[in-house]
Amino acid sequence: MTDPHSRYATRLGLYIDGEWITEGRETQPVLDPATGATLAALPLATSADLDRALDAAERGFRLWRATPPQERAAVLSRTAALVRERADLLATIATLEEGKPFAEAKGEVGATAALLDFHAGEAVRIYGRVLPRPVGTRSLVLHQPVGPVAAFCAWNFPVMNPVRKLSPAIAAGCSVILKPSEETPGAAVEILRCFEDAGLPAGVAQLVFGVPDAVSRQLLASPVTRKLSFTGSVPVGKHLLKLAADTVMKTTMELGGHGPVLVFDDCDLDRTLDILVQHKFRNAGQVCVAPTRFHVQEGIYDRFAQGFAERAKALKIGNGLDAGTQMGPMANPRRPEAIAGLIDEAVGAGARLLTGGVHEDGDGFFFTPTVLADVPLASGAMNEEPFGPVALIRPFATVDDAIAEANRLPYGLGAYCFTENGRRQNRLGDEIEAGMIAINNVRMSWADAPFGGMKDSGYGSEDGPEGIAAHLVTKAVHIA
C-alpha cells in the first residue's frame, strides 16, 4: 500500500525574483497533524534572502504597474484554470499539512479558483472620475496601485489564504512578498507554481518563509514596502500595526473573531441545527468566522442544546484522507492542549459538558467535537477565541438581551442569526457589530462580497471590489 505521505508531492522552497531556492538554508519540519509524522523540511529565508525579495518586489512593481490591465487579468484567468486543473494535488497537500477532510479541501480549491476569476474581471474595472470644471480645465480622480505589499496569512486555509493576498494585489498592479504559515507551506508553494506557469513575470510575487517576527520586522521596516496585509490573531495583528506605523503604510487587518449565533424560537429548529453543527465543526472549528457562542431563546433552549449535542456526537472523526471523515485533527500540537484548558475551566465554573471534551489518544492532534451548555459569561471560553471544536450554549430572553450579548466582546468579525421574523432580521442586520452577518444561513465568503471585520477583529476588506480598492491609492489631478 502506498504511503500517504508520498502524496505530499511538492518541492518546498522560497520563490524570489523568479527563482526557486530549495537548498542551502536552515530548515523547519512540516508535520502531518493526523499522525504527527514529518512530511518535509521547509527552507527558511535568510536576512539576505529578504533583502533580495524586497529589491525584486521594488523592480517587479515598476514592471507590473505599467502592464495593461488586460494582461494582468489574463494571468489571473490562466492561474484560475491551473488551480482547477491541479485541484486534487492542491487538496491533498492541504489535507496532509493542515488536517481538514479532503472534501473540505477540494471545496476550498474551488472557491480559490472562483476568487481568481473574480479578480481577473475586476482588474479591467479600476475606474477613476472626471469632475465638472469650467470649460478648458479638468479635474481627474485616479486610483493607482499602492506599491509593494508585505502579506502574511494563517494556516487554516492553506490554499485560499495565499490567493486572498496575491490575487487582489496582482489585479491592482502591485507586487507582493508573501509569507504564509510555516506549518502549511506546501499549498502556497503550489499556488505560486500556478502563477509562475500562468506567466506572472519574475519579481511580481515572492514567497518567503522564516521566523515570523524576524521576517515581519525586516519587511515592514523597509521603505520599499507600502502596504501590510495580515490575516491572523489579534495580538500579532496589533504588534504588526505598531511596526507598520513607523512608515505610515496602508494596512488591511483580518484578525480573530468569536462568532455569536442568535437563535430565536421562531426558527426552523431542525434545519438550523443541521446547518450549524456542520458549520461549527468545519475544519475542526479552526475558522476565524466559526459560529462559537450560541445564544438561544429560552423557549427552545433545551431542545437546541440536546439536538446540537446529538448531532455533534455522531460526527465521524478521522484522517482527512479517509473516506467518510467529517472532521479531521487539529492543525498543530498546541491546539488540543489549549482547547482542553478552556473546557476544564468552563466546566469548573459550572458549564455542563454535553458531549466531547476528549483529547484523543494516538500520534495525531485529534480532539472530539465538544458541546458545553450553561457556560458562565465570565469563563475564558466565552471571552477568548477558542479556535477549535467547541460550541458554547447559553439561553437568552429578549431580542435586546441577544443583541447586547452579541456585541459584548471587542470582536466584530462574523455573526449569525436564525429567525423567520423579517422586522427582526432588519434590526439584527442594523444593530449587530460585525463586519459580516449571515441570517438563516452560514456562508460569509463570496468572491464578490467584502470579507472583513470591525473593532478588534480588524479593518479593511478582502474579496469583492473592496479587496482591490484596498491595494490602491487615490490621487487628484487638477489641470488648468
mmCIF file of N, CA, C and O in Angstrom, residues 352-443:
data_model
loop_
_atom_site.group_PDB
_atom_site.id
_atom_site.type_symbol
_atom_site.label_atom_id
_atom_site.label_comp_id
_atom_site.label_asym_id
_atom_site.label_seq_id
_atom_site.Cartn_x
_atom_site.Cartn_y
_atom_site.Cartn_z
ATOM 1 N N ARG A 352 -22.112 22.772 31.702
ATOM 2 C CA ARG A 352 -22.443 21.350 31.560
ATOM 3 C C ARG A 352 -21.810 20.804 30.284
ATOM 4 O O ARG A 352 -22.038 21.329 29.195
ATOM 5 N N LEU A 353 -21.040 19.742 30.432
ATOM 6 C CA LEU A 353 -20.430 19.083 29.284
ATOM 7 C C LEU A 353 -21.442 18.098 28.697
ATOM 8 O O LEU A 353 -21.733 17.067 29.304
ATOM 9 N N LEU A 354 -21.963 18.409 27.508
ATOM 10 C CA LEU A 354 -22.977 17.547 26.893
ATOM 11 C C LEU A 354 -22.366 16.448 26.044
ATOM 12 O O LEU A 354 -22.934 15.364 25.926
ATOM 13 N N THR A 355 -21.229 16.717 25.439
ATOM 14 C CA THR A 355 -20.517 15.694 24.688
ATOM 15 C C THR A 355 -19.102 16.182 24.407
ATOM 16 O O THR A 355 -18.832 17.376 24.417
ATOM 17 N N GLY A 356 -18.198 15.223 24.178
ATOM 18 C CA GLY A 356 -16.837 15.565 23.787
ATOM 19 C C GLY A 356 -15.935 15.876 24.957
ATOM 20 O O GLY A 356 -16.020 15.274 26.031
ATOM 21 N N GLY A 357 -15.014 16.796 24.728
ATOM 22 C CA GLY A 357 -14.062 17.194 25.758
ATOM 23 C C GLY A 357 -12.881 16.277 25.894
ATOM 24 O O GLY A 357 -12.184 16.301 26.910
ATOM 25 N N VAL A 358 -12.615 15.451 24.863
ATOM 26 C CA VAL A 358 -11.570 14.439 24.978
ATOM 27 C C VAL A 358 -10.473 14.681 23.946
ATOM 28 O O VAL A 358 -10.748 14.830 22.750
ATOM 29 N N HIS A 359 -9.240 14.737 24.433
ATOM 30 C CA HIS A 359 -8.078 14.757 23.551
ATOM 31 C C HIS A 359 -7.781 13.312 23.193
ATOM 32 O O HIS A 359 -7.332 12.530 24.027
ATOM 33 N N GLU A 360 -8.045 12.936 21.950
ATOM 34 C CA GLU A 360 -7.922 11.538 21.528
ATOM 35 C C GLU A 360 -6.491 11.038 21.701
ATOM 36 O O GLU A 360 -5.521 11.761 21.433
ATOM 37 N N ASP A 361 -6.363 9.771 22.135
ATOM 38 C CA ASP A 361 -5.046 9.152 22.232
ATOM 39 C C ASP A 361 -4.495 8.895 20.838
ATOM 40 O O ASP A 361 -5.227 8.773 19.860
ATOM 41 N N GLY A 362 -3.199 8.791 20.730
ATOM 42 C CA GLY A 362 -2.568 8.499 19.450
ATOM 43 C C GLY A 362 -1.554 9.562 19.090
ATOM 44 O O GLY A 362 -1.280 10.495 19.859
ATOM 45 N N ASP A 363 -1.008 9.423 17.887
ATOM 46 C CA ASP A 363 0.063 10.311 17.461
ATOM 47 C C ASP A 363 -0.438 11.612 16.846
ATOM 48 O O ASP A 363 0.308 12.573 16.747
ATOM 49 N N GLY A 364 -1.685 11.632 16.415
ATOM 50 C CA GLY A 364 -2.211 12.837 15.780
ATOM 51 C C GLY A 364 -2.747 13.830 16.789
ATOM 52 O O GLY A 364 -2.721 13.616 17.998
ATOM 53 N N PHE A 365 -3.278 14.934 16.268
ATOM 54 C CA PHE A 365 -3.730 16.037 17.123
ATOM 55 C C PHE A 365 -5.262 16.103 17.128
ATOM 56 O O PHE A 365 -5.858 17.139 16.822
ATOM 57 N N PHE A 366 -5.899 14.988 17.469
ATOM 58 C CA PHE A 366 -7.355 14.886 17.417
ATOM 59 C C PHE A 366 -7.993 15.344 18.733
ATOM 60 O O PHE A 366 -7.467 15.099 19.812
ATOM 61 N N PHE A 367 -9.166 15.991 18.588
ATOM 62 C CA PHE A 367 -9.948 16.403 19.752
ATOM 63 C C PHE A 367 -11.420 16.220 19.388
ATOM 64 O O PHE A 367 -11.857 16.653 18.323
ATOM 65 N N THR A 368 -12.182 15.586 20.258
ATOM 66 C CA THR A 368 -13.572 15.280 19.939
ATOM 67 C C THR A 368 -14.423 16.548 19.880
ATOM 68 O O THR A 368 -14.195 17.500 20.635
ATOM 69 N N PRO A 369 -15.433 16.574 18.991
ATOM 70 C CA PRO A 369 -16.366 17.705 18.966
ATOM 71 C C PRO A 369 -17.018 17.875 20.332
ATOM 72 O O PRO A 369 -17.543 16.913 20.907
ATOM 73 N N THR A 370 -16.981 19.081 20.849
ATOM 74 C CA THR A 370 -17.383 19.338 22.233
ATOM 75 C C THR A 370 -18.532 20.347 22.278
ATOM 76 O O THR A 370 -18.508 21.355 21.564
ATOM 77 N N VAL A 371 -19.510 20.058 23.138
ATOM 78 C CA VAL A 371 -20.647 20.950 23.327
ATOM 79 C C VAL A 371 -20.802 21.232 24.816
ATOM 80 O O VAL A 371 -20.920 20.297 25.623
ATOM 81 N N LEU A 372 -20.802 22.514 25.170
ATOM 82 C CA LEU A 372 -20.985 22.939 26.549
ATOM 83 C C LEU A 372 -22.262 23.782 26.647
ATOM 84 O O LEU A 372 -22.487 24.666 25.817
ATOM 85 N N ALA A 373 -23.068 23.515 27.652
ATOM 86 C CA ALA A 373 -24.282 24.294 27.896
ATOM 87 C C ALA A 373 -24.146 25.080 29.201
ATOM 88 O O ALA A 373 -23.334 24.742 30.065
ATOM 89 N N ASP A 374 -24.962 26.120 29.335
ATOM 90 C CA ASP A 374 -24.978 26.958 30.543
ATOM 91 C C ASP A 374 -23.582 27.483 30.873
ATOM 92 O O ASP A 374 -23.155 27.504 32.034
ATOM 93 N N VAL A 375 -22.876 27.931 29.859
ATOM 94 C CA VAL A 375 -21.495 28.365 30.053
ATOM 95 C C VAL A 375 -21.493 29.746 30.718
ATOM 96 O O VAL A 375 -22.090 30.693 30.200
ATOM 97 N N PRO A 376 -20.842 29.904 31.866
ATOM 98 C CA PRO A 376 -20.813 31.212 32.539
ATOM 99 C C PRO A 376 -20.147 32.278 31.672
ATOM 100 O O PRO A 376 -19.141 32.012 30.998
ATOM 101 N N LEU A 377 -20.698 33.475 31.700
ATOM 102 C CA LEU A 377 -20.144 34.561 30.902
ATOM 103 C C LEU A 377 -18.706 34.885 31.281
ATOM 104 O O LEU A 377 -17.920 35.342 30.449
ATOM 105 N N ALA A 378 -18.356 34.658 32.538
ATOM 106 C CA ALA A 378 -17.016 35.016 32.991
ATOM 107 C C ALA A 378 -15.959 33.988 32.595
ATOM 108 O O ALA A 378 -14.760 34.243 32.766
ATOM 109 N N SER A 379 -16.358 32.842 32.085
ATOM 110 C CA SER A 379 -15.374 31.804 31.752
ATOM 111 C C SER A 379 -14.521 32.247 30.573
ATOM 112 O O SER A 379 -14.956 33.012 29.710
ATOM 113 N N GLY A 380 -13.304 31.734 30.543
ATOM 114 C CA GLY A 380 -12.381 32.123 29.487
ATOM 115 C C GLY A 380 -12.899 31.823 28.099
ATOM 116 O O GLY A 380 -12.720 32.609 27.169
ATOM 117 N N ALA A 381 -13.565 30.671 27.947
ATOM 118 C CA ALA A 381 -14.046 30.275 26.626
ATOM 119 C C ALA A 381 -15.059 31.260 26.060
ATOM 120 O O ALA A 381 -15.170 31.417 24.839
ATOM 121 N N MET A 382 -15.815 31.937 26.929
ATOM 122 C CA MET A 382 -16.812 32.894 26.465
ATOM 123 C C MET A 382 -16.206 34.260 26.152
ATOM 124 O O MET A 382 -16.900 35.145 25.658
ATOM 125 N N ASN A 383 -14.915 34.412 26.402
ATOM 126 C CA ASN A 383 -14.283 35.711 26.197
ATOM 127 C C ASN A 383 -13.054 35.657 25.305
ATOM 128 O O ASN A 383 -12.648 36.690 24.764
ATOM 129 N N GLU A 384 -12.456 34.473 25.156
ATOM 130 C CA GLU A 384 -11.283 34.301 24.311
ATOM 131 C C GLU A 384 -11.664 33.403 23.138
ATOM 132 O O GLU A 384 -12.364 32.408 23.317
ATOM 133 N N GLU A 385 -11.186 33.734 21.955
ATOM 134 C CA GLU A 385 -11.495 32.928 20.772
ATOM 135 C C GLU A 385 -10.953 31.507 20.957
ATOM 136 O O GLU A 385 -9.744 31.305 21.051
ATOM 137 N N PRO A 386 -11.833 30.486 21.017
ATOM 138 C CA PRO A 386 -11.337 29.116 21.228
ATOM 139 C C PRO A 386 -10.569 28.579 20.023
ATOM 140 O O PRO A 386 -9.615 27.838 20.168
ATOM 141 N N PHE A 387 -11.028 28.901 18.821
ATOM 142 C CA PHE A 387 -10.416 28.420 17.582
ATOM 143 C C PHE A 387 -10.246 26.902 17.617
ATOM 144 O O PHE A 387 -9.160 26.362 17.433
ATOM 145 N N GLY A 388 -11.351 26.228 17.870
ATOM 146 C CA GLY A 388 -11.324 24.781 17.941
ATOM 147 C C GLY A 388 -12.737 24.222 17.973
ATOM 148 O O GLY A 388 -13.730 24.960 17.910
ATOM 149 N N PRO A 389 -12.868 22.905 18.101
ATOM 150 C CA PRO A 389 -14.179 22.240 18.002
ATOM 151 C C PRO A 389 -14.985 22.306 19.294
ATOM 152 O O PRO A 389 -15.301 21.286 19.913
ATOM 153 N N VAL A 390 -15.319 23.527 19.726
ATOM 154 C CA VAL A 390 -16.060 23.730 20.965
ATOM 155 C C VAL A 390 -17.237 24.656 20.693
ATOM 156 O O VAL A 390 -17.054 25.774 20.201
ATOM 157 N N ALA A 391 -18.446 24.194 21.026
ATOM 158 C CA ALA A 391 -19.656 25.006 20.918
ATOM 159 C C ALA A 391 -20.101 25.400 22.321
ATOM 160 O O ALA A 391 -20.205 24.550 23.213
ATOM 161 N N LEU A 392 -20.374 26.685 22.528
ATOM 162 C CA LEU A 392 -20.741 27.240 23.831
ATOM 163 C C LEU A 392 -22.186 27.717 23.756
ATOM 164 O O LEU A 392 -22.514 28.587 22.942
ATOM 165 N N ILE A 393 -23.072 27.167 24.610
ATOM 166 C CA ILE A 393 -24.502 27.457 24.505
ATOM 167 C C ILE A 393 -25.010 28.122 25.786
ATOM 168 O O ILE A 393 -24.721 27.663 26.897
ATOM 169 N N ARG A 394 -25.794 29.200 25.589
ATOM 170 C CA ARG A 394 -26.412 29.928 26.694
ATOM 171 C C ARG A 394 -27.815 30.374 26.285
ATOM 172 O O ARG A 394 -28.060 30.636 25.111
ATOM 173 N N PRO A 395 -28.744 30.509 27.247
ATOM 174 C CA PRO A 395 -30.086 30.995 26.917
ATOM 175 C C PRO A 395 -30.174 32.517 26.970
ATOM 176 O O PRO A 395 -29.371 33.178 27.637
ATOM 177 N N PHE A 396 -31.166 33.074 26.242
ATOM 178 C CA PHE A 396 -31.495 34.487 26.390
ATOM 179 C C PHE A 396 -33.018 34.634 26.372
ATOM 180 O O PHE A 396 -33.738 33.751 25.909
ATOM 181 N N ALA A 397 -33.486 35.781 26.841
ATOM 182 C CA ALA A 397 -34.928 36.009 26.952
ATOM 183 C C ALA A 397 -35.456 36.897 25.833
ATOM 184 O O ALA A 397 -36.405 36.538 25.135
ATOM 185 N N THR A 398 -34.871 38.079 25.626
ATOM 186 C CA THR A 398 -35.430 39.054 24.700
ATOM 187 C C THR A 398 -34.450 39.382 23.578
ATOM 188 O O THR A 398 -33.249 39.078 23.665
ATOM 189 N N VAL A 399 -34.967 40.050 22.541
ATOM 190 C CA VAL A 399 -34.113 40.480 21.437
ATOM 191 C C VAL A 399 -33.024 41.426 21.952
ATOM 192 O O VAL A 399 -31.865 41.332 21.539
ATOM 193 N N ASP A 400 -33.384 42.320 22.833
ATOM 194 C CA ASP A 400 -32.395 43.249 23.391
ATOM 195 C C ASP A 400 -31.270 42.495 24.095
ATOM 196 O O ASP A 400 -30.090 42.854 23.969
ATOM 197 N N ASP A 401 -31.642 41.453 24.846
ATOM 198 C CA ASP A 401 -30.626 40.642 25.533
ATOM 199 C C ASP A 401 -29.678 39.999 24.517
ATOM 200 O O ASP A 401 -28.451 39.967 24.712
ATOM 201 N N ALA A 402 -30.251 39.474 23.444
ATOM 202 C CA ALA A 402 -29.444 38.777 22.441
ATOM 203 C C ALA A 402 -28.466 39.735 21.759
ATOM 204 O O ALA A 402 -27.279 39.412 21.571
ATOM 205 N N ILE A 403 -28.953 40.899 21.374
ATOM 206 C CA ILE A 403 -28.083 41.870 20.705
ATOM 207 C C ILE A 403 -26.981 42.347 21.649
ATOM 208 O O ILE A 403 -25.811 42.465 21.250
ATOM 209 N N ALA A 404 -27.333 42.595 22.900
ATOM 210 C CA ALA A 404 -26.330 43.033 23.877
ATOM 211 C C ALA A 404 -25.231 41.988 24.035
ATOM 212 O O ALA A 404 -24.038 42.328 24.126
ATOM 213 N N GLU A 405 -25.614 40.719 24.070
ATOM 214 C CA GLU A 405 -24.610 39.667 24.223
ATOM 215 C C GLU A 405 -23.759 39.517 22.971
ATOM 216 O O GLU A 405 -22.546 39.308 23.054
ATOM 217 N N ALA A 406 -24.382 39.634 21.808
ATOM 218 C CA ALA A 406 -23.614 39.546 20.559
ATOM 219 C C ALA A 406 -22.541 40.628 20.505
ATOM 220 O O ALA A 406 -21.427 40.394 20.001
ATOM 221 N N ASN A 407 -22.861 41.819 21.024
ATOM 222 C CA ASN A 407 -21.942 42.957 20.944
ATOM 223 C C ASN A 407 -21.046 43.115 22.168
ATOM 224 O O ASN A 407 -20.264 44.068 22.235
ATOM 225 N N ARG A 408 -21.138 42.196 23.124
ATOM 226 C CA ARG A 408 -20.445 42.355 24.403
ATOM 227 C C ARG A 408 -18.924 42.336 24.255
ATOM 228 O O ARG A 408 -18.203 43.068 24.958
ATOM 229 N N LEU A 409 -18.397 41.522 23.368
ATOM 230 C CA LEU A 409 -16.948 41.347 23.262
ATOM 231 C C LEU A 409 -16.337 42.360 22.301
ATOM 232 O O LEU A 409 -17.037 42.959 21.480
ATOM 233 N N PRO A 410 -15.020 42.555 22.371
ATOM 234 C CA PRO A 410 -14.369 43.503 21.464
ATOM 235 C C PRO A 410 -14.237 42.986 20.034
ATOM 236 O O PRO A 410 -13.782 43.716 19.158
ATOM 237 N N TYR A 411 -14.607 41.723 19.794
ATOM 238 C CA TYR A 411 -14.522 41.163 18.443
ATOM 239 C C TYR A 411 -15.714 41.617 17.605
ATOM 240 O O TYR A 411 -16.810 41.849 18.118
ATOM 241 N N GLY A 412 -15.515 41.693 16.284
ATOM 242 C CA GLY A 412 -16.603 42.064 15.397
ATOM 243 C C GLY A 412 -16.358 41.561 13.985
ATOM 244 O O GLY A 412 -16.349 42.347 13.038
ATOM 245 N N LEU A 413 -16.164 40.246 13.838
ATOM 246 C CA LEU A 413 -15.889 39.687 12.515
ATOM 247 C C LEU A 413 -17.172 39.137 11.897
ATOM 248 O O LEU A 413 -17.793 39.776 11.070
ATOM 249 N N GLY A 414 -17.588 37.933 12.303
ATOM 250 C CA GLY A 414 -18.795 37.337 11.757
ATOM 251 C C GLY A 414 -19.828 37.080 12.837
ATOM 252 O O GLY A 414 -19.493 36.811 13.992
ATOM 253 N N ALA A 415 -21.121 37.175 12.465
ATOM 254 C CA ALA A 415 -22.220 36.872 13.375
ATOM 255 C C ALA A 415 -23.319 36.172 12.584
ATOM 256 O O ALA A 415 -23.458 36.385 11.373
ATOM 257 N N TYR A 416 -24.112 35.365 13.286
ATOM 258 C CA TYR A 416 -25.156 34.554 12.653
ATOM 259 C C TYR A 416 -26.468 34.741 13.401
ATOM 260 O O TYR A 416 -26.479 34.858 14.639
ATOM 261 N N CYS A 417 -27.569 34.757 12.661
ATOM 262 C CA CYS A 417 -28.888 34.912 13.262
ATOM 263 C C CYS A 417 -29.861 33.973 12.553
ATOM 264 O O CYS A 417 -29.818 33.836 11.325
ATOM 265 N N PHE A 418 -30.738 33.346 13.356
ATOM 266 C CA PHE A 418 -31.750 32.461 12.797
ATOM 267 C C PHE A 418 -33.112 32.870 13.332
ATOM 268 O O PHE A 418 -33.415 32.701 14.510
ATOM 269 N N THR A 419 -33.912 33.441 12.450
ATOM 270 C CA THR A 419 -35.264 33.894 12.785
ATOM 271 C C THR A 419 -36.046 34.066 11.497
ATOM 272 O O THR A 419 -35.478 34.437 10.461
ATOM 273 N N GLU A 420 -37.357 33.819 11.564
ATOM 274 C CA GLU A 420 -38.210 33.999 10.387
ATOM 275 C C GLU A 420 -38.897 35.359 10.397
ATOM 276 O O GLU A 420 -39.626 35.699 9.454
ATOM 277 N N ASN A 421 -38.673 36.155 11.416
ATOM 278 C CA ASN A 421 -39.324 37.453 11.549
ATOM 279 C C ASN A 421 -38.547 38.501 10.745
ATOM 280 O O ASN A 421 -37.405 38.837 11.068
ATOM 281 N N GLY A 422 -39.182 39.025 9.675
ATOM 282 C CA GLY A 422 -38.486 39.956 8.797
ATOM 283 C C GLY A 422 -38.096 41.245 9.476
ATOM 284 O O GLY A 422 -37.001 41.787 9.249
ATOM 285 N N ARG A 423 -38.964 41.803 10.312
ATOM 286 C CA ARG A 423 -38.626 43.042 11.017
ATOM 287 C C ARG A 423 -37.416 42.821 11.926
ATOM 288 O O ARG A 423 -36.524 43.662 12.021
ATOM 289 N N ARG A 424 -37.389 41.659 12.596
ATOM 290 C CA ARG A 424 -36.268 41.342 13.473
ATOM 291 C C ARG A 424 -34.982 41.175 12.658
ATOM 292 O O ARG A 424 -33.894 41.599 13.080
ATOM 293 N N GLN A 425 -35.071 40.546 11.488
ATOM 294 C CA GLN A 425 -33.900 40.381 10.637
ATOM 295 C C GLN A 425 -33.271 41.734 10.298
ATOM 296 O O GLN A 425 -32.044 41.900 10.354
ATOM 297 N N ASN A 426 -34.132 42.715 9.959
ATOM 298 C CA ASN A 426 -33.612 44.046 9.642
ATOM 299 C C ASN A 426 -32.928 44.673 10.848
ATOM 300 O O ASN A 426 -31.863 45.294 10.728
ATOM 301 N N ARG A 427 -33.525 44.517 12.009
ATOM 302 C CA ARG A 427 -32.936 45.111 13.205
ATOM 303 C C ARG A 427 -31.591 44.470 13.527
ATOM 304 O O ARG A 427 -30.624 45.167 13.862
ATOM 305 N N LEU A 428 -31.523 43.149 13.415
ATOM 306 C CA LEU A 428 -30.261 42.463 13.700
ATOM 307 C C LEU A 428 -29.173 42.910 12.731
ATOM 308 O O LEU A 428 -28.019 43.126 13.118
ATOM 309 N N GLY A 429 -29.523 43.032 11.454
ATOM 310 C CA GLY A 429 -28.548 43.498 10.475
ATOM 311 C C GLY A 429 -28.027 44.886 10.782
ATOM 312 O O GLY A 429 -26.856 45.197 10.543
ATOM 313 N N ASP A 430 -28.903 45.732 11.327
ATOM 314 C CA ASP A 430 -28.505 47.097 11.659
ATOM 315 C C ASP A 430 -27.679 47.184 12.937
ATOM 316 O O ASP A 430 -26.725 47.975 13.023
ATOM 317 N N GLU A 431 -28.033 46.417 13.954
ATOM 318 C CA GLU A 431 -27.504 46.666 15.299
ATOM 319 C C GLU A 431 -26.358 45.754 15.726
ATOM 320 O O GLU A 431 -25.629 46.080 16.663
ATOM 321 N N ILE A 432 -26.190 44.614 15.098
ATOM 322 C CA ILE A 432 -25.076 43.738 15.497
ATOM 323 C C ILE A 432 -23.767 44.307 14.962
ATOM 324 O O ILE A 432 -23.663 44.696 13.791
ATOM 325 N N GLU A 433 -22.771 44.359 15.817
ATOM 326 C CA GLU A 433 -21.472 44.936 15.479
ATOM 327 C C GLU A 433 -20.557 43.856 14.916
ATOM 328 O O GLU A 433 -19.803 43.208 15.636
ATOM 329 N N ALA A 434 -20.656 43.652 13.617
ATOM 330 C CA ALA A 434 -19.826 42.667 12.933
ATOM 331 C C ALA A 434 -19.689 43.077 11.479
ATOM 332 O O ALA A 434 -20.607 43.668 10.900
ATOM 333 N N GLY A 435 -18.551 42.758 10.905
ATOM 334 C CA GLY A 435 -18.340 43.091 9.502
ATOM 335 C C GLY A 435 -19.154 42.240 8.563
ATOM 336 O O GLY A 435 -19.413 42.637 7.422
ATOM 337 N N MET A 436 -19.562 41.050 9.009
ATOM 338 C CA MET A 436 -20.352 40.140 8.182
ATOM 339 C C MET A 436 -21.431 39.503 9.054
ATOM 340 O O MET A 436 -21.138 39.031 10.160
ATOM 341 N N ILE A 437 -22.650 39.474 8.559
ATOM 342 C CA ILE A 437 -23.774 38.883 9.282
ATOM 343 C C ILE A 437 -24.520 37.958 8.339
ATOM 344 O O ILE A 437 -24.914 38.371 7.239
ATOM 345 N N ALA A 438 -24.713 36.727 8.744
ATOM 346 C CA ALA A 438 -25.473 35.754 7.955
ATOM 347 C C ALA A 438 -26.785 35.474 8.675
ATOM 348 O O ALA A 438 -26.787 35.130 9.859
ATOM 349 N N ILE A 439 -27.893 35.625 7.971
ATOM 350 C CA ILE A 439 -29.217 35.410 8.551
ATOM 351 C C ILE A 439 -29.870 34.210 7.886
ATOM 352 O O ILE A 439 -30.052 34.177 6.666
ATOM 353 N N ASN A 440 -30.152 33.192 8.688
ATOM 354 C CA ASN A 440 -30.740 31.923 8.229
ATOM 355 C C ASN A 440 -29.836 31.170 7.268
ATOM 356 O O ASN A 440 -30.293 30.350 6.473
ATOM 357 N N ASN A 441 -28.539 31.454 7.308
ATOM 358 C CA ASN A 441 -27.549 30.680 6.559
ATOM 359 C C ASN A 441 -26.203 30.919 7.224
ATOM 360 O O ASN A 441 -26.111 31.683 8.185
ATOM 361 N N VAL A 442 -25.164 30.275 6.727
ATOM 362 C CA VAL A 442 -23.869 30.399 7.386
ATOM 363 C C VAL A 442 -22.747 30.820 6.446
ATOM 364 O O VAL A 442 -21.609 30.967 6.882
ATOM 365 N N ARG A 443 -23.056 31.027 5.186
ATOM 366 C CA ARG A 443 -21.971 31.343 4.250
ATOM 367 C C ARG A 443 -21.643 32.828 4.282
ATOM 368 O O ARG A 443 -22.519 33.676 4.090
#
